[in-house]
């Protein structure tokens, strides 16, 4: 398992690049990781590390707490889901 923040964030960037590239690439990426690692725990760990780093940076850039940013993201997603209904 990855043990340092650099490797965790690097793996998160790799996973999120596959994610934003579309469902087909993400499916292929996850299948390849499952074969090479036997499980997907490292992918989840990497995505979490990347999100935490980005959240810290957003907090520094905006002067808002990480909790405030998370709450605003949740409210925005909730609004978007209600509008789709």
XYZ file of N, CA and C in Angstrom:
255
model
N 0.852 -1.185 0.000
C 0.000 0.000 0.000
C 0.894 1.243 0.000
N 0.416 2.294 -0.624
C 1.146 3.555 -0.694
C 1.292 4.126 0.710
N 2.490 4.636 1.010
C 2.726 5.093 2.374
C 3.062 6.569 2.501
N 3.262 7.273 1.404
C 3.581 8.695 1.547
C 2.585 9.543 0.770
N 2.475 10.796 1.169
C 1.470 11.685 0.578
C 1.698 11.908 -0.910
N 2.956 12.016 -1.323
C 3.237 12.230 -2.746
C 2.633 11.104 -3.588
N 2.904 9.851 -3.205
C 2.385 8.716 -3.967
C 0.867 8.648 -3.903
N 0.299 8.971 -2.742
C -1.156 8.972 -2.615
C -1.780 9.997 -3.565
N -1.265 11.213 -3.549
C -1.819 12.274 -4.399
C -1.594 11.942 -5.871
N -0.425 11.413 -6.208
C -0.144 11.021 -7.594
C -1.139 9.982 -8.073
N -1.439 8.992 -7.244
C -2.425 7.970 -7.599
C -3.816 8.593 -7.719
N -4.125 9.550 -6.852
C -5.409 10.242 -6.943
C -5.543 11.011 -8.238
N -4.475 11.668 -8.656
C -4.487 12.399 -9.924
C -4.698 11.431 -11.082
N -4.027 10.296 -11.031
C -4.175 9.276 -12.072
C -5.631 8.795 -12.144
N -6.221 8.494 -10.993
C -7.600 8.001 -10.954
C -8.581 9.066 -11.418
N -8.392 10.303 -10.980
C -9.322 11.362 -11.350
C -9.171 11.743 -12.823
N -7.985 11.594 -13.386
C -7.798 11.823 -14.816
C -8.617 10.807 -15.611
N -8.580 9.558 -15.174
C -9.398 8.528 -15.826
C -10.877 8.847 -15.660
N -11.264 9.306 -14.486
C -12.674 9.614 -14.209
C -13.197 10.719 -15.117
N -12.460 11.810 -15.220
C -12.943 12.926 -16.037
C -12.818 12.641 -17.536
N -12.085 11.592 -17.897
C -11.936 11.228 -19.302
C -13.120 10.420 -19.819
N -14.007 10.010 -18.944
C -15.218 9.306 -19.372
C -15.338 7.920 -18.783
N -16.551 7.402 -18.871
C -16.859 6.110 -18.259
C -16.031 4.966 -18.813
N -15.799 4.955 -20.135
C -15.041 3.853 -20.723
C -13.615 3.801 -20.182
N -12.945 4.953 -20.150
C -11.574 4.973 -19.650
C -11.532 4.655 -18.158
N -12.505 5.151 -17.404
C -12.535 4.870 -15.976
C -12.739 3.376 -15.725
N -13.627 2.764 -16.487
C -13.869 1.329 -16.346
C -12.601 0.539 -16.658
N -11.899 0.924 -17.712
C -10.650 0.249 -18.075
C -9.587 0.446 -16.991
N -9.487 1.675 -16.488
C -8.499 1.978 -15.454
C -8.767 1.144 -14.201
N -10.020 1.121 -13.765
C -10.355 0.385 -12.543
C -10.113 -1.112 -12.728
N -10.425 -1.640 -13.904
C -10.175 -3.059 -14.172
C -8.681 -3.361 -14.129
N -7.881 -2.483 -14.715
C -6.426 -2.679 -14.704
C -5.876 -2.603 -13.284
N -6.360 -1.658 -12.482
C -5.913 -1.544 -11.085
C -6.316 -2.773 -10.284
N -7.518 -3.277 -10.536
C -7.992 -4.456 -9.812
C -7.094 -5.659 -10.114
N -6.698 -5.793 -11.368
C -5.823 -6.901 -11.761
C -4.439 -6.725 -11.151
N -3.892 -5.504 -11.199
C -2.516 -5.291 -10.726
C -2.410 -5.282 -9.202
N -3.444 -4.796 -8.515
C -3.374 -4.664 -7.058
C -4.205 -5.697 -6.313
N -5.171 -6.276 -6.960
C -6.045 -7.217 -6.289
C -7.214 -6.557 -5.575
N -7.114 -5.262 -5.318
C -8.232 -4.521 -4.728
C -8.084 -3.050 -5.106
N -9.058 -2.263 -4.715
C -9.066 -0.861 -5.118
C -8.867 0.084 -3.938
N -8.388 -0.427 -2.809
C -8.180 0.418 -1.633
C -7.219 1.569 -1.911
N -6.163 1.319 -2.661
C -5.202 2.380 -2.945
C -5.805 3.473 -3.810
N -6.700 3.123 -4.713
C -7.349 4.129 -5.554
C -8.205 5.040 -4.680
N -8.968 4.455 -3.775
C -9.796 5.253 -2.866
C -8.920 6.129 -1.972
N -7.827 5.581 -1.479
C -6.902 6.337 -0.643
C -6.301 7.506 -1.424
N -5.925 7.259 -2.679
C -5.347 8.313 -3.510
C -6.343 9.403 -3.838
N -7.575 9.022 -4.150
C -8.600 10.019 -4.452
C -8.902 10.861 -3.213
N -8.923 10.224 -2.060
C -9.156 10.951 -0.805
C -8.024 11.929 -0.530
N -6.789 11.495 -0.733
C -5.638 12.378 -0.507
C -5.661 13.572 -1.449
N -6.001 13.333 -2.705
C -6.083 14.425 -3.677
C -7.180 15.413 -3.281
N -8.342 14.902 -2.918
C -9.443 15.776 -2.505
C -9.060 16.593 -1.280
N -8.388 15.985 -0.321
C -7.969 16.709 0.878
C -6.996 17.832 0.529
N -6.056 17.545 -0.352
C -5.099 18.568 -0.771
C -5.807 19.723 -1.480
N -6.711 19.404 -2.378
C -7.454 20.442 -3.102
C -8.334 21.253 -2.156
N -8.927 20.598 -1.181
C -9.751 21.285 -0.199
C -8.915 22.248 0.638
N -7.723 21.823 1.036
C -6.818 22.709 1.780
C -6.442 23.919 0.937
N -6.137 23.698 -0.327
C -5.774 24.806 -1.207
C -6.936 25.764 -1.405
N -8.138 25.237 -1.574
C -9.309 26.097 -1.722
C -9.520 26.934 -0.459
N -9.303 26.322 0.692
C -9.440 27.046 1.950
C -8.460 28.200 2.045
N -7.213 27.941 1.669
C -6.201 29.007 1.695
C -6.532 30.104 0.692
N -7.013 29.733 -0.471
C -7.306 30.712 -1.519
C -8.523 31.573 -1.188
N -9.500 30.990 -0.509
C -10.746 31.715 -0.250
C -10.836 32.286 1.162
N -9.975 31.821 2.068
C -10.056 32.245 3.460
C -11.201 31.581 4.210
N -11.814 30.587 3.611
C -12.917 29.866 4.250
C -12.396 28.566 4.836
N -13.122 28.052 5.810
C -12.721 26.772 6.406
C -13.056 25.633 5.444
N -12.360 24.537 5.611
C -12.617 23.367 4.775
C -14.050 22.882 4.973
N -14.541 22.963 6.206
C -15.912 22.555 6.491
C -16.916 23.431 5.735
N -16.678 24.745 5.708
C -17.566 25.649 4.965
C -17.590 25.288 3.477
N -16.430 24.987 2.937
C -16.347 24.628 1.516
C -17.108 23.337 1.251
N -16.934 22.344 2.104
C -17.653 21.082 1.943
C -19.161 21.281 2.027
N -19.594 22.114 2.959
C -21.025 22.389 3.091
C -21.569 23.074 1.847
N -20.826 24.011 1.290
C -21.264 24.701 0.077
C -21.332 23.742 -1.110
N -20.382 22.839 -1.203
C -20.412 21.831 -2.272
C -21.656 20.963 -2.120
N -21.932 20.531 -0.902
C -23.112 19.688 -0.652
C -24.399 20.431 -1.000
N -24.487 21.696 -0.609
C -25.685 22.481 -0.930
C -25.834 22.641 -2.445
N -24.742 22.910 -3.127
C -24.788 23.059 -4.577
C -25.230 21.786 -5.279
N -24.721 20.645 -4.833
C -25.132 19.367 -5.421
C -26.603 19.098 -5.156
N -27.051 19.419 -3.949
C -28.452 19.221 -3.597
C -29.357 20.078 -4.488
N -28.974 21.343 -4.696
C -29.754 22.232 -5.574
C -29.801 21.680 -6.994
N -28.668 21.238 -7.489
C -28.601 20.711 -8.858
C -29.475 19.465 -9.008
N -29.460 18.588 -8.022
C -30.274 17.371 -8.086
C -31.762 17.713 -8.054
N -32.149 18.681 -7.240
C -33.557 19.081 -7.174
C -34.015 19.701 -8.487
N -33.143 20.445 -9.136
C -33.501 21.067 -10.412
C -33.678 20.022 -11.514
N -32.947 18.929 -11.420
C -33.052 17.864 -12.422
C -34.362 17.100 -12.300
N -34.968 17.108 -11.115
C -36.195 16.330 -10.891
C -37.381 16.922 -11.529
